[in-house]
Coordinates of C-alpha atoms in Angstrom, one line a residue:
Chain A
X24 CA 64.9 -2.5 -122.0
X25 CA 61.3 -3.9 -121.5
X26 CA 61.5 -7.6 -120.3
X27 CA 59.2 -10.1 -121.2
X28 CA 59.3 -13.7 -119.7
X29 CA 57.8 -16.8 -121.3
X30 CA 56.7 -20.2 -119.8
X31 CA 57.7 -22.5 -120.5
X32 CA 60.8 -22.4 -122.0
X33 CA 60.5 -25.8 -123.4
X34 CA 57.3 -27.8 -123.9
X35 CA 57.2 -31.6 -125.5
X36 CA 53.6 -32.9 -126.1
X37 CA 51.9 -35.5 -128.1
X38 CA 49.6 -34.8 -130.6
X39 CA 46.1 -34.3 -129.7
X40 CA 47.3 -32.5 -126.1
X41 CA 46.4 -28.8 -125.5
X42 CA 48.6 -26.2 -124.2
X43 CA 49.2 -23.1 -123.1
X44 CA 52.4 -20.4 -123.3
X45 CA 52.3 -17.4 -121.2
X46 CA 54.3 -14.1 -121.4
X47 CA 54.3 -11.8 -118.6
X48 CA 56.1 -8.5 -117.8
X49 CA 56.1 -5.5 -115.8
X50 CA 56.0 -3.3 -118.4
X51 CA 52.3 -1.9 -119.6
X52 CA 52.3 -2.5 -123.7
X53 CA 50.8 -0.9 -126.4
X54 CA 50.1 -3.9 -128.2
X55 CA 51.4 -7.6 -128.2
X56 CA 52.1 -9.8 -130.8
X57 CA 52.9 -13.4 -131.0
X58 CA 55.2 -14.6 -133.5
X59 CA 56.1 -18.4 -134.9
X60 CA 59.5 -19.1 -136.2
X61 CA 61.0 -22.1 -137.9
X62 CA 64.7 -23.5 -137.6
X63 CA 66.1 -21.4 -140.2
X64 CA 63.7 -18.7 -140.9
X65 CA 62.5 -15.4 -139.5
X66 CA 59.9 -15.3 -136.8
X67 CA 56.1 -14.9 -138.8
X68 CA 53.5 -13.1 -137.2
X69 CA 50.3 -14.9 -136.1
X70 CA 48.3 -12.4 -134.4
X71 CA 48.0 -9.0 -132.8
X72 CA 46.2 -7.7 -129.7
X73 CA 45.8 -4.2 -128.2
X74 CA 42.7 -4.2 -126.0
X75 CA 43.1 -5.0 -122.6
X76 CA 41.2 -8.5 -121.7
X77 CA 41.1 -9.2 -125.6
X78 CA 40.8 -12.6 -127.0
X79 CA 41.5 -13.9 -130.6
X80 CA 41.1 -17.0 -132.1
X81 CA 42.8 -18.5 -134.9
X82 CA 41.6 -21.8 -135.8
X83 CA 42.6 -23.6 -132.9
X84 CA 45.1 -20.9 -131.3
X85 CA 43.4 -18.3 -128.6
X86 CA 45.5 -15.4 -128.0
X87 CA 44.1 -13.3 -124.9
X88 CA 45.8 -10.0 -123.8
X89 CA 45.6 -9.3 -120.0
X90 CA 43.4 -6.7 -118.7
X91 CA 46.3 -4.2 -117.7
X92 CA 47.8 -5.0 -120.8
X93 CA 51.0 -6.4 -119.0
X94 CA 50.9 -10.2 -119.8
X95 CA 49.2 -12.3 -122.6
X96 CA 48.8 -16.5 -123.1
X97 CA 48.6 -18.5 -126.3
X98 CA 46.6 -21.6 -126.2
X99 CA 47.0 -24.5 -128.4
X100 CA 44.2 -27.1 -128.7
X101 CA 44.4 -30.4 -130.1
X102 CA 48.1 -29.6 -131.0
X103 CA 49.2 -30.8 -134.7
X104 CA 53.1 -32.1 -135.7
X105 CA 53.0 -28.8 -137.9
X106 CA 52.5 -26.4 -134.3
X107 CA 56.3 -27.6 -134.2
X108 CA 58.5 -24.3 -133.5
X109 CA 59.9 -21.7 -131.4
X110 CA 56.8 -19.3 -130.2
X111 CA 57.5 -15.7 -129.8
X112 CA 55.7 -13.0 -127.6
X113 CA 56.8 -9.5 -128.6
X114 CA 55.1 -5.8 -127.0
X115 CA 55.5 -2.7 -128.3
X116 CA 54.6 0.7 -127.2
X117 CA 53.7 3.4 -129.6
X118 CA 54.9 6.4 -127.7
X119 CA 58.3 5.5 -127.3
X120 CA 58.7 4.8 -131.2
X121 CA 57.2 1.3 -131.7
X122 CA 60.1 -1.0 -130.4
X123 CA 59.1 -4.6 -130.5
X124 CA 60.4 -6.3 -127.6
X125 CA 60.5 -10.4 -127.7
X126 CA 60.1 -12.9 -124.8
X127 CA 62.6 -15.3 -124.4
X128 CA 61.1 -17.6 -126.6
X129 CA 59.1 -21.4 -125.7
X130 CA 60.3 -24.2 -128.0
X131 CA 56.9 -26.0 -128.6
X132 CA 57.9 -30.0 -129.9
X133 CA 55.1 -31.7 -131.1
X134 CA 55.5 -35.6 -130.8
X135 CA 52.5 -37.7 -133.7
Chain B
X18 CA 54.3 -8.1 -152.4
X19 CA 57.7 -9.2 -151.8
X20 CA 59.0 -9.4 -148.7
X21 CA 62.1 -8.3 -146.4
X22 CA 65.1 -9.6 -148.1
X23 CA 68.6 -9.9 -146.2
X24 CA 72.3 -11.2 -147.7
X25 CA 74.2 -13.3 -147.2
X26 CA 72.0 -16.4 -145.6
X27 CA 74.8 -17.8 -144.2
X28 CA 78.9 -16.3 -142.8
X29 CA 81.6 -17.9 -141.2
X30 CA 84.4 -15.7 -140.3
X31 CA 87.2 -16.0 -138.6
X32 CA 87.3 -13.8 -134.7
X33 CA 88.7 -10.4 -135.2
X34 CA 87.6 -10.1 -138.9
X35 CA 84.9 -8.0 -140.4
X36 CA 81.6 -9.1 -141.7
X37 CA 78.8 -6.6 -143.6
X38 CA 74.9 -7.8 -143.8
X39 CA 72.5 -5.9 -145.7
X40 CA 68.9 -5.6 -145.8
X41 CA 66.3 -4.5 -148.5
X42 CA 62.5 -3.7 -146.8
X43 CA 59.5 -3.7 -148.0
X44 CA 58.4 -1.3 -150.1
X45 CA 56.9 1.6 -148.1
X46 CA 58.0 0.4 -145.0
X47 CA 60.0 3.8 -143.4
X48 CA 61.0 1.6 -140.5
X49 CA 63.7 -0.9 -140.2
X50 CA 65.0 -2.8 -137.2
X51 CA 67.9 -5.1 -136.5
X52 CA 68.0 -7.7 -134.1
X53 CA 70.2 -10.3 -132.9
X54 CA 68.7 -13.8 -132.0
X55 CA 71.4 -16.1 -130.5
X56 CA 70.3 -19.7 -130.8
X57 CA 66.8 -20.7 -128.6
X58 CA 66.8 -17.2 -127.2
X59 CA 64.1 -14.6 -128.7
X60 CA 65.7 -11.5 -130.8
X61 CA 67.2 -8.5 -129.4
X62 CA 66.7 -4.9 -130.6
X63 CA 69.9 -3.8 -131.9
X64 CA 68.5 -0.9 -134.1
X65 CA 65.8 0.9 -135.0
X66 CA 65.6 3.5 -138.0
X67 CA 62.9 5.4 -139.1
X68 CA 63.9 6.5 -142.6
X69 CA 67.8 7.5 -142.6
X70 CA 67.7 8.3 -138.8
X71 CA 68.3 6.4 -135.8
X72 CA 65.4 5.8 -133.2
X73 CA 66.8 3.3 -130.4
X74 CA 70.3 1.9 -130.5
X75 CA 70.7 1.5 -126.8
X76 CA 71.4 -1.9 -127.3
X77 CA 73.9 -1.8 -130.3
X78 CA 77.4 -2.6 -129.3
X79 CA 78.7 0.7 -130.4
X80 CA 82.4 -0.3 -130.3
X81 CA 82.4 -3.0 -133.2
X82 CA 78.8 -2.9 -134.4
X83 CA 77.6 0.0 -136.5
X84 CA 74.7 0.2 -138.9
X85 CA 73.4 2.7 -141.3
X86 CA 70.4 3.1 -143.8
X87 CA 71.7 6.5 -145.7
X88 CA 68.7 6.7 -148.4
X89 CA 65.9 5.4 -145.8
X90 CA 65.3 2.6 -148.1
X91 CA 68.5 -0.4 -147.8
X92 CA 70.6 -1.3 -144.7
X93 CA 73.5 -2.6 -143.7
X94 CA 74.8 -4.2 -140.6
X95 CA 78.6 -4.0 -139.7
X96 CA 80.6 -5.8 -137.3
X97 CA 84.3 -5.1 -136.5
X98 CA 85.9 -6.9 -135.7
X99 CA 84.0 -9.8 -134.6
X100 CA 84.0 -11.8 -131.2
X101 CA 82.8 -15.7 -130.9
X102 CA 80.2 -14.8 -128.8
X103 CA 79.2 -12.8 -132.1
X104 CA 77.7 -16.2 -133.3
X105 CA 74.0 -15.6 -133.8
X106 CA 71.4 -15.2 -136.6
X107 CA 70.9 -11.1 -137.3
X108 CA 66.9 -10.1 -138.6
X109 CA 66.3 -7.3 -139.9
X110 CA 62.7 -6.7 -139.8
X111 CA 60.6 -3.5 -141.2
X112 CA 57.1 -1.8 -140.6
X113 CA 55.0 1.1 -141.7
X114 CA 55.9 4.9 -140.3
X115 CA 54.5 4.3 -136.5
X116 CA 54.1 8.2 -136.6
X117 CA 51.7 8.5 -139.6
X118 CA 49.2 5.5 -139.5
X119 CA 46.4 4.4 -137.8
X120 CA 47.7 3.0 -134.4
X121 CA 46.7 -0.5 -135.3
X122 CA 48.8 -0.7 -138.2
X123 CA 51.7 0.3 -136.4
X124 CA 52.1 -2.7 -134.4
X125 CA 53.2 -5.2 -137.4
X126 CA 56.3 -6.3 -137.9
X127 CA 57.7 -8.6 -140.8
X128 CA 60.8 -10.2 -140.7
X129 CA 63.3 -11.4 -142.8
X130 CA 65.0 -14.6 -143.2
X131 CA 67.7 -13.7 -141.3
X132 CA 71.6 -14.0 -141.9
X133 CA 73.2 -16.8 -139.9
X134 CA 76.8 -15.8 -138.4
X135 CA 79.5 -17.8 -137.2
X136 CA 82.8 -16.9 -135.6
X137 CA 85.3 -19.4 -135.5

């Protein structure tokens, strides 16, 4: 089983704030992903990254892969009522059949 | 394109019963995984098929949870018989053929809904 931790577990902001979730392991991964979920729903994928030292940006999310492809952050800016939910970081590797494994999860609360 | 669809949305049985969930994929999609997700935690690999076979089910409680996908397309999930600590939402999630696409393409998952069990 390939662990992968994520800080914080819990974060509480008000709007306008930035932020930043990390998701580190020991474990070298093919690619990471990093899912949202709502109460209720499944988790929905926001973005994928499989270069080391990679950065994406999705409006006002950066995603950035580490260089040896061990760890990966998610940064909010200006955070927005609707960033509300439970973040997800999940690697796979390709040679060992494509398992996702998730993070333990940060529950992102964000106060207007 | 629809997406992964999973039934019932919601169980409450009693401990020591049974309880099936079944998933439908997306069209196309040769593999299928099962997770658990207790509440606040992030999911945990219970199963992976790739078509009707089995790829990982170190995970899978192999005394009361079993799971099979006999035509490579639908699933279902079985428990038996079923322990409180049972109480948790179960994905099933599905993805292209990691084997016969560009490597890229491999790494996307989509989820479904989820079915939310309880054990009282």
């Amino acid at each position: 089983t390939q662990l992968l931790e994520q800080s914080p577990q819990f974060l509480s902001i008000q709007e306008g704030e930035n932020l930043t979730v990390y998701c580190n392991s020991s474990s070298v991964f093919s690619s990471l992903q990093w899912y949202r979920q709502e109460p209720g729903e499944g988790p929905v994928l926001l973005v994928t990254v499989v270069t080391g030292g990679e950065v994406k940006k999705l409006k006002r999310l950066t995603f950035q892969f580490g260089d040896a492809r061990k760890d990966s952050s998610l940064h909010i800016t200006a955070a927005q009522p609707g960033d509300t939910g439970l973040y997800l970081c999940a690697g796979a590797q390709w040679d060992t059949g494509n398992q996702f494994y998730f993070g333990t999860g940060t529950s992102l609360t964000v106060i207007p | 394109e629809a997406g992964v669809a999973q039934s019932p949305r919601y169980k409450i049985i009693e401990k020591r019963q049974s309880v099936a969930f079944w998933c439908n994929p997306i069209s196309g999609h040769a593999t299928l995984y099962w997770y658990q997700q207790i509440l606040g935690q992030g999911p945990k690999l219970l199963i992976q098929f790739q078509n009707n076979g089995v790829v990982d089910d170190s995970q899978l409680p192999k005394d009361r949870f079993s799971a099979e996908r006999l035509k490579g397309v639908d699933s279902t999930l079985k428990i038996q018989p079923a322990k409180l600590e049972d109480s948790a939402v179960y994905l099933c999630a599905s993805s292209l053929d990691y084997r016969r696409t560009p490597r890229l393409l491999n790494t996307e998952a989509f989820f479904g809904q989820g079915t939310r069990l309880t054990v009282v």
